[in-house]
Coordinates of C-alpha atoms in Angstrom, one line a residue:
M193 CA 129.4 85.6 77.9
S194 CA 130.6 82.5 76.1
V195 CA 129.7 78.9 77.2
G196 CA 133.3 78.4 78.4
E197 CA 133.2 81.5 80.5
M198 CA 129.9 80.5 82.0
V199 CA 131.2 77.1 82.9
A200 CA 134.3 78.7 84.4
V201 CA 132.2 81.0 86.5
R202 CA 130.1 78.1 87.7
V203 CA 133.1 76.0 88.6
R204 CA 134.6 78.9 90.6
S205 CA 131.3 79.3 92.4
V206 CA 131.1 75.6 93.2
R207 CA 134.7 75.6 94.4
R208 CA 134.1 78.6 96.6
E209 CA 131.0 77.0 98.0
M210 CA 132.7 73.7 98.7
G211 CA 135.7 75.5 100.3
N212 CA 133.3 76.7 103.0
P213 CA 133.3 74.2 105.9
L214 CA 129.6 74.8 106.7
Y215 CA 128.4 74.0 103.1
R216 CA 130.9 71.3 102.5
N217 CA 129.8 69.3 105.6
A218 CA 126.1 70.0 104.9
Y219 CA 126.3 68.7 101.3
A220 CA 128.4 65.7 102.4
L221 CA 125.8 64.7 105.0
M222 CA 123.0 65.2 102.4
L223 CA 124.8 63.0 100.0
N224 CA 125.3 60.4 102.7
T225 CA 121.5 60.4 103.3
V226 CA 121.0 59.7 99.5
V227 CA 123.7 57.0 99.5
N228 CA 122.3 55.2 102.6
S229 CA 118.7 55.3 101.3
G230 CA 119.8 54.0 97.8
F231 CA 121.8 51.1 99.1
G232 CA 119.2 50.3 101.7
L233 CA 116.5 50.1 99.0
L234 CA 118.7 47.9 96.8
Y235 CA 119.6 45.6 99.7
W236 CA 116.1 44.8 100.7
V237 CA 114.8 44.4 97.1
F238 CA 117.6 41.9 96.5
A239 CA 117.0 40.2 99.9
A240 CA 113.3 39.8 99.0
R241 CA 114.2 38.2 95.7
V242 CA 116.9 35.7 96.7
F243 CA 115.8 34.6 100.2
S244 CA 112.6 33.0 101.2
T245 CA 109.9 35.1 102.8
E246 CA 110.6 33.5 106.2
D247 CA 114.4 34.2 106.0
A248 CA 114.0 37.7 104.7
G249 CA 111.4 38.4 107.4
R250 CA 113.5 37.1 110.2
G251 CA 116.5 39.0 108.9
N252 CA 114.5 42.2 108.7
V253 CA 113.3 41.7 112.3
M254 CA 116.7 41.1 113.7
V255 CA 118.3 44.0 111.8
N256 CA 115.6 46.4 113.1
L257 CA 115.8 44.9 116.6
M258 CA 119.6 45.6 116.6
M259 CA 119.1 49.1 115.4
L260 CA 116.4 49.8 117.9
I261 CA 118.5 48.5 120.8
S262 CA 121.4 50.6 119.6
V263 CA 119.3 53.8 119.4
L264 CA 117.8 53.3 122.9
T265 CA 121.2 52.4 124.5
S266 CA 123.4 55.0 122.9
L267 CA 121.8 57.7 125.1
N268 CA 121.9 60.0 122.0
F269 CA 125.6 60.5 122.6
G270 CA 126.0 61.2 118.8
Q271 CA 124.2 64.6 119.1
A272 CA 126.3 65.5 122.1
L273 CA 129.4 64.8 120.0
I274 CA 128.2 67.1 117.2
R275 CA 127.5 69.8 119.7
F276 CA 130.6 69.7 121.9
L277 CA 133.4 68.0 119.9
P278 CA 134.0 71.0 117.7
T279 CA 135.4 73.0 120.7
A280 CA 136.7 70.1 122.8
G281 CA 140.4 70.9 122.3
R282 CA 142.7 68.6 124.3
D283 CA 139.6 66.8 125.6
S284 CA 138.5 65.7 122.1
R285 CA 140.0 62.2 122.4
S286 CA 138.7 61.6 125.9
L287 CA 135.2 62.7 124.8
V288 CA 135.2 60.3 121.9
R289 CA 136.4 57.5 124.1
L290 CA 133.7 58.2 126.7
A291 CA 131.0 58.1 123.9
Y292 CA 132.4 54.8 122.5
G293 CA 132.7 53.2 125.9
V294 CA 129.3 54.2 127.3
S295 CA 127.4 53.4 124.1
A296 CA 129.1 50.1 123.5
G297 CA 128.7 49.0 127.1
M298 CA 125.0 49.9 127.2
A299 CA 124.5 48.1 123.9
V300 CA 126.1 45.0 125.3
V301 CA 123.9 45.0 128.3
G302 CA 120.7 45.8 126.4
S303 CA 121.3 43.3 123.6
A304 CA 122.3 40.5 126.0
A305 CA 119.1 41.0 127.9
V306 CA 117.0 40.9 124.7
M307 CA 118.8 37.8 123.4
T308 CA 118.4 36.0 126.7
Y309 CA 114.7 36.7 126.6
C310 CA 114.4 35.5 123.0
H311 CA 116.3 32.3 123.8
F312 CA 114.2 31.2 126.8
A313 CA 110.9 32.8 126.0
Y314 CA 110.5 31.3 122.5
A315 CA 110.6 27.6 121.5
P316 CA 113.0 26.4 118.8
G317 CA 111.4 26.9 115.4
D318 CA 109.8 30.2 116.4
P319 CA 111.1 33.1 114.2
L320 CA 112.2 35.0 117.4
H321 CA 114.1 32.1 119.0
V322 CA 117.9 32.4 118.9
S323 CA 120.7 30.0 119.5
P324 CA 123.5 30.8 122.0
G325 CA 125.9 31.3 119.0
F326 CA 123.6 33.7 117.2
A327 CA 122.9 35.5 120.5
A328 CA 126.6 36.1 121.0
W329 CA 127.0 37.4 117.4
F330 CA 124.0 39.6 117.9
V331 CA 125.5 41.2 121.0
V332 CA 128.9 41.8 119.3
S333 CA 127.1 43.2 116.3
T334 CA 125.0 45.6 118.3
A335 CA 128.0 47.0 120.1
A336 CA 129.8 47.4 116.8
W337 CA 126.8 49.1 115.2
S338 CA 126.6 51.6 118.1
I339 CA 130.3 52.6 117.5
F340 CA 129.8 52.6 113.8
N341 CA 127.0 55.1 114.0
L342 CA 128.9 57.2 116.5
Q343 CA 131.7 57.5 114.0
D344 CA 129.4 59.4 111.7
Q345 CA 128.8 62.0 114.4
V346 CA 132.5 62.1 115.3
L347 CA 133.5 62.8 111.7
T348 CA 130.7 65.4 111.5
G349 CA 132.0 67.1 114.6
L350 CA 135.5 67.1 113.3
R351 CA 134.3 68.9 110.1
S352 CA 135.3 65.8 108.0
A353 CA 131.8 64.7 106.8
M354 CA 133.1 63.7 103.4
W355 CA 134.6 60.6 105.2
V356 CA 131.0 59.8 106.3
V357 CA 130.0 59.4 102.7
L358 CA 133.0 57.2 101.9
E359 CA 132.4 55.1 105.0
N360 CA 128.8 54.4 104.3
G361 CA 129.3 54.1 100.6
V362 CA 131.9 51.4 101.1
Y363 CA 129.6 49.7 103.7
G364 CA 126.7 49.7 101.3
V365 CA 128.7 48.1 98.5
V366 CA 130.3 45.5 100.8
K367 CA 127.0 44.7 102.5
L368 CA 125.2 44.2 99.1
G369 CA 128.1 42.1 97.8
L370 CA 128.1 39.9 100.9
L371 CA 124.4 39.4 100.6
V372 CA 124.9 38.0 97.2
V373 CA 127.6 35.6 98.5
V374 CA 125.6 34.3 101.5
A375 CA 122.6 33.8 99.3
F376 CA 124.4 31.0 97.5
T377 CA 125.8 29.4 100.7
S378 CA 124.4 27.6 103.6
V379 CA 125.1 30.3 106.1
S380 CA 122.3 30.5 108.6
D381 CA 120.7 34.0 109.2
G382 CA 122.5 35.2 106.0
V383 CA 120.6 38.5 105.9
F384 CA 121.7 39.5 109.4
T385 CA 125.2 38.3 108.8
S386 CA 125.6 40.2 105.6
W387 CA 124.3 43.4 107.3
S388 CA 126.5 43.1 110.5
A389 CA 129.8 41.6 109.3
P390 CA 130.9 44.6 107.2
V391 CA 130.3 46.9 110.2
I392 CA 132.9 45.0 112.3
A393 CA 135.3 44.9 109.4
L394 CA 135.1 48.7 108.7
L395 CA 135.5 49.7 112.3
V396 CA 139.2 49.1 112.2
P397 CA 140.3 51.3 109.3
F398 CA 138.0 54.2 110.2
T399 CA 138.9 54.1 113.9
L400 CA 142.6 54.3 112.9
L401 CA 141.7 57.2 110.6
I402 CA 140.0 59.1 113.4
S403 CA 142.5 58.4 116.2
R404 CA 145.7 58.8 114.2
R405 CA 144.9 61.6 111.7
L406 CA 141.7 63.5 112.3
L407 CA 141.6 63.8 116.1
P408 CA 145.3 65.0 116.4
R409 CA 144.6 67.6 113.7
H410 CA 141.4 68.8 115.3
T411 CA 143.1 69.1 118.7
A412 CA 145.9 71.2 117.3
E413 CA 143.3 73.5 115.6
T414 CA 141.1 74.0 118.6
V415 CA 143.5 73.8 121.6
D416 CA 144.2 77.6 121.7
R417 CA 140.5 78.6 121.7
D418 CA 139.3 80.6 124.7
D419 CA 136.4 78.1 125.1
A420 CA 138.4 75.0 124.4
G421 CA 137.5 71.9 126.4
A422 CA 134.8 69.4 126.9
P423 CA 131.8 70.3 129.0
D424 CA 131.6 69.3 132.6
R425 CA 129.8 66.1 133.4
A426 CA 126.7 67.9 134.7
T427 CA 126.3 70.0 131.6
L428 CA 126.8 66.9 129.4
A429 CA 124.3 64.9 131.4
R430 CA 121.7 67.6 131.2
Y431 CA 122.2 68.0 127.5
M432 CA 122.0 64.2 126.8
G433 CA 119.1 63.7 129.3
G434 CA 116.7 66.1 127.4
D435 CA 118.0 65.0 124.0
Y436 CA 117.5 61.3 124.9
L437 CA 114.0 61.8 126.3
G438 CA 113.0 63.5 123.0
Q439 CA 114.6 60.7 121.1
V440 CA 112.5 58.2 123.1
F441 CA 109.3 60.1 122.3
N442 CA 110.2 60.3 118.6
Q443 CA 111.2 56.6 118.4
A444 CA 108.0 55.6 120.2
M445 CA 105.9 57.5 117.8
S446 CA 107.7 56.1 114.8
S447 CA 107.6 52.5 116.0
F448 CA 104.0 52.6 117.3
L449 CA 102.5 54.4 114.4
P450 CA 102.1 51.3 112.1
V451 CA 100.6 49.4 115.1
L452 CA 98.1 52.2 115.8
V453 CA 97.1 52.2 112.1
V454 CA 96.4 48.5 112.2
M455 CA 94.4 48.9 115.5
T456 CA 92.3 51.8 114.3
I457 CA 92.0 51.2 110.5
S458 CA 93.2 47.9 109.0
Q459 CA 96.2 45.8 108.3
A460 CA 96.2 46.9 104.7
A461 CA 96.4 50.5 105.8
S462 CA 99.6 49.8 107.6
A463 CA 101.0 48.5 104.3
Y464 CA 99.9 51.7 102.5
L465 CA 101.6 53.8 105.2
L466 CA 105.0 52.1 104.6
P467 CA 106.2 53.8 101.3
A468 CA 104.9 57.2 102.3
Q469 CA 106.6 57.0 105.7
T470 CA 109.8 55.8 104.2
V471 CA 110.0 58.8 101.7
F472 CA 109.1 61.2 104.4
L473 CA 111.8 60.0 106.8
A474 CA 114.4 60.3 104.0
M475 CA 113.4 63.9 103.4
S476 CA 113.5 64.7 107.1
M477 CA 117.0 63.3 107.3
L478 CA 118.0 65.7 104.5
S479 CA 117.0 68.7 106.6
M480 CA 118.6 67.2 109.7
A481 CA 121.8 66.7 107.8
I482 CA 122.0 70.3 106.9
T483 CA 121.3 71.5 110.4
S484 CA 123.9 69.1 111.9
A485 CA 126.6 71.0 109.9
L486 CA 125.0 74.2 111.3
V487 CA 125.4 72.9 114.9
V488 CA 129.1 72.2 114.3
E489 CA 129.9 75.6 112.9
G490 CA 127.6 77.4 115.4
S491 CA 129.4 75.6 118.2
R492 CA 132.8 76.8 116.9
N493 CA 131.5 80.4 116.4
P494 CA 128.5 81.0 118.6
E495 CA 128.4 84.8 118.0
H496 CA 127.7 84.3 114.3
A497 CA 125.6 81.1 114.5
H498 CA 122.5 83.0 113.4
V499 CA 124.3 84.3 110.4
F500 CA 125.2 80.7 109.4
A501 CA 121.6 79.8 110.1
R502 CA 120.4 82.3 107.5
A503 CA 122.6 80.9 104.9
V504 CA 121.5 77.3 105.8
L505 CA 117.9 78.3 105.7
R506 CA 118.3 79.6 102.2
R507 CA 119.8 76.3 101.1
I508 CA 117.0 74.3 102.7
C509 CA 114.5 76.4 100.8
L510 CA 116.4 75.9 97.6
L511 CA 116.9 72.1 98.0
V512 CA 114.5 70.5 100.4
W513 CA 111.3 72.5 99.6
P514 CA 111.5 72.0 95.8
A515 CA 112.3 68.3 96.3
S516 CA 109.3 67.9 98.6
L517 CA 107.1 69.7 96.0
V518 CA 108.3 67.5 93.2
I519 CA 107.7 64.3 95.2
A520 CA 104.2 65.5 96.1
L521 CA 103.3 66.2 92.5
A522 CA 104.9 62.9 91.3
A523 CA 103.4 60.8 94.1
P524 CA 101.1 58.8 91.9
L525 CA 104.0 57.9 89.6
L526 CA 106.3 57.0 92.4
L527 CA 103.6 54.8 94.1
W528 CA 102.8 53.1 90.8
F529 CA 105.9 50.9 91.3
Y530 CA 104.2 49.4 94.4
G531 CA 101.0 48.7 92.6
P532 CA 97.6 50.4 91.7
Q533 CA 96.2 49.8 95.2
Y534 CA 99.1 52.0 96.6
V535 CA 98.4 54.7 94.1
E536 CA 94.8 54.8 95.1
N537 CA 95.3 54.6 98.9
S538 CA 98.8 56.2 99.6
T539 CA 98.9 59.2 97.2
T540 CA 97.1 61.8 99.4
L541 CA 99.0 60.5 102.5
L542 CA 102.4 61.0 100.8
Q543 CA 101.4 64.5 99.5
L544 CA 100.3 65.5 103.0
L545 CA 103.6 64.3 104.5
M546 CA 105.5 66.2 101.9
A547 CA 103.4 69.3 102.7
S548 CA 104.5 69.0 106.3
M549 CA 108.1 69.5 105.2
F550 CA 107.4 73.2 104.8
P551 CA 106.5 74.0 108.4
R552 CA 109.0 71.4 109.5
V553 CA 111.8 73.7 108.4
I554 CA 110.8 76.2 111.1
V555 CA 110.7 73.5 113.7
T556 CA 114.1 72.2 112.6
M557 CA 115.6 75.6 112.9
W558 CA 114.2 76.0 116.4
M559 CA 115.6 72.6 117.4
T560 CA 119.0 73.7 116.1
K561 CA 118.8 77.0 118.0
S562 CA 117.9 75.0 121.2
R563 CA 120.8 72.6 120.8
L564 CA 123.3 75.5 120.4
A565 CA 121.9 77.0 123.6
N566 CA 122.2 73.6 125.4
R567 CA 118.4 73.6 126.0
T568 CA 117.4 70.0 125.2
F569 CA 114.5 69.5 127.6
P570 CA 112.3 71.8 125.5
L571 CA 113.2 69.5 122.6
A572 CA 111.7 66.6 124.6
A573 CA 108.6 68.7 125.2
Q574 CA 108.3 69.5 121.5
Q575 CA 108.6 65.8 120.6
L576 CA 106.0 64.9 123.3
V577 CA 103.5 67.5 121.9
H578 CA 103.9 66.3 118.3
C579 CA 103.6 62.7 119.5
A580 CA 100.4 63.5 121.3
I581 CA 98.8 65.3 118.4
V582 CA 99.6 62.5 115.9
L583 CA 98.8 59.5 118.0
G584 CA 95.8 61.2 119.6
G585 CA 94.4 62.6 116.4
I586 CA 94.5 59.4 114.3
P587 CA 91.8 57.5 116.3
L588 CA 89.5 60.6 116.0
L589 CA 90.0 61.1 112.2
A590 CA 90.5 57.5 111.0
P591 CA 86.8 56.5 110.8
T592 CA 86.2 59.2 108.1
L593 CA 89.7 59.7 106.6
G594 CA 91.2 56.2 106.7
V595 CA 95.0 56.1 106.4
D596 CA 95.0 59.8 105.3
A597 CA 94.4 60.6 108.9
V598 CA 98.1 60.0 109.5
G599 CA 99.0 62.7 107.0
W600 CA 96.5 65.2 108.3
T601 CA 97.5 64.8 112.0
W602 CA 101.2 64.9 111.1
L603 CA 100.7 68.1 109.1
A604 CA 98.6 69.6 111.9
G605 CA 101.3 68.8 114.5
E606 CA 104.0 70.5 112.4
L607 CA 101.8 73.5 111.7
V608 CA 101.0 74.0 115.4
L609 CA 104.7 73.8 116.4
A610 CA 105.8 76.0 113.6
V611 CA 103.3 78.7 114.6
V612 CA 104.5 78.5 118.2
F613 CA 108.2 78.5 117.3
A614 CA 108.2 81.0 114.4
P615 CA 108.6 84.2 116.5
S616 CA 111.6 82.8 118.3
V617 CA 113.2 81.6 115.1
V618 CA 112.6 85.0 113.3
R619 CA 114.1 86.9 116.2
W620 CA 117.1 84.7 116.1
L621 CA 117.6 85.1 112.4
R622 CA 117.1 88.9 112.5
R623 CA 119.7 89.5 115.1
P624 CA 122.4 91.9 113.9
V625 CA 125.9 90.6 113.3
P626 CA 128.3 91.5 116.1
P627 CA 131.0 93.9 114.8
H628 CA 133.8 92.2 116.9
P629 CA 135.6 89.0 115.7
P630 CA 134.1 85.6 116.5
G631 CA 134.7 83.8 119.7
D632 CA 133.7 86.4 122.4
G633 CA 136.3 88.9 121.3
G634 CA 139.0 86.3 120.8
P635 CA 140.9 85.7 117.6
A636 CA 139.0 84.1 114.8
S637 CA 140.4 80.9 113.4
P638 CA 141.4 81.0 109.7
D639 CA 138.4 78.8 108.8
D640 CA 136.0 81.0 110.6
K641 CA 137.3 84.1 108.9
D642 CA 137.2 82.3 105.6
L643 CA 133.6 81.3 106.3
L644 CA 132.6 84.8 107.1
D645 CA 134.5 86.6 104.4
R646 CA 134.1 84.3 101.4
D647 CA 130.3 84.6 101.0
D648 CA 128.2 87.8 101.0
D649 CA 125.6 85.9 103.1
T650 CA 127.9 85.2 106.0
R651 CA 130.1 88.3 106.0
P652 CA 129.7 90.4 109.2
I653 CA 127.6 93.5 108.5
S654 CA 128.0 96.6 110.6
G655 CA 126.8 100.2 110.4
P656 CA 123.7 101.2 108.5
E657 CA 124.0 98.1 106.3
A658 CA 123.3 95.9 109.3
R659 CA 119.9 97.5 109.8
T660 CA 118.8 97.2 106.1
H661 CA 120.1 93.8 105.3
E662 CA 118.7 91.6 108.1
F663 CA 118.4 88.6 105.7
P664 CA 121.5 88.7 103.6
R665 CA 121.2 87.4 100.0
V666 CA 122.8 84.0 99.5
R667 CA 124.7 83.6 96.2
D668 CA 124.2 80.3 94.6

């Protein structure tokens, strides 16, 4: 085969892969993770160089405070949109409006309370003191940030994740450019302003895109489904309740971990934790990006969700696991950019966290299976158990292992959960493919049939072949 023929075959393979909604959305969300991480790194590197330590520190605190309030007040509505919007039909617009209204309203209440406390509890000149003008801007920014984040989940649920990449790519460029502008002006709180102002500006065009183009198209595509419609309020409340509780445990562990390291080891150990934790979170987001696309397609076609899961698992093994291995092997080189003390003290920690990505895949698949079954309170229990293992194990191991205790306890937590969940995940993946069309016997949508017929991995298997090909091969 000539080089030209090989290139043509590869191009056709890529086009076939990208024509599949499951893979297209998964790759788009993975690319979005890379884009966000890259622009975030550039932003804070530049902020540290052009702003004073005090201004950069205050900006970092205020940005993280805004994001924390947004996470805690959004009630994890974004995950509910990914789960239920794909089949909402005529209720799609009302479901999105409900998410926007509840999240923005809760964000206003939460941020106003925090700003009131910061204004009256801290004296002028304190880094956490805020003026009334800044407090008002902070409240508006937090509400806008909540909606901005929800738009990512809306676009994912509408199977239009490529717009997520464009939205966050434009935001990253504008945010970085505005940071350069405010650095040479007398704008107070320039870091926070450059972070929040582009969010408000981008809300308008992307809200119009969703409301005038994507939502009407999605409604037309799903209105005739047998299961079309938003869930009832009780189902939605139960789903969000368990999911939110799990998010609280996860956020508490992530936020308290550096504090615990300082308390049990040293302040320097907290600094050594930072680069390893940052890389690990980015890798975890890659896995979650792939499984978010799986939740969307599994919601649209629940009878074949396990078939999609097999194909997704293959791609996680081909993309996330090798990347984790490369990072683990290259850990000393990556940490060299931070300094020799980080190479000495953070290398083993980063390698342990990358090793935890291997059992983490099983846990992630179990979480996806639970979301598709609307069983979110077990997710909260899973987060609580992992939180207890990590936060309870660090004080026990820290006296002998130092900061590496974080890596060992994290890996232990993932291994314990993987062992517990593996039988359930394997049974799910090994289920035979139903011989009847998707959708409980109803007609399959063109996209669903395309997804099942285009790739050997996701084509329904019946007869003797179903018993001998329990894990279909995925063509790359």
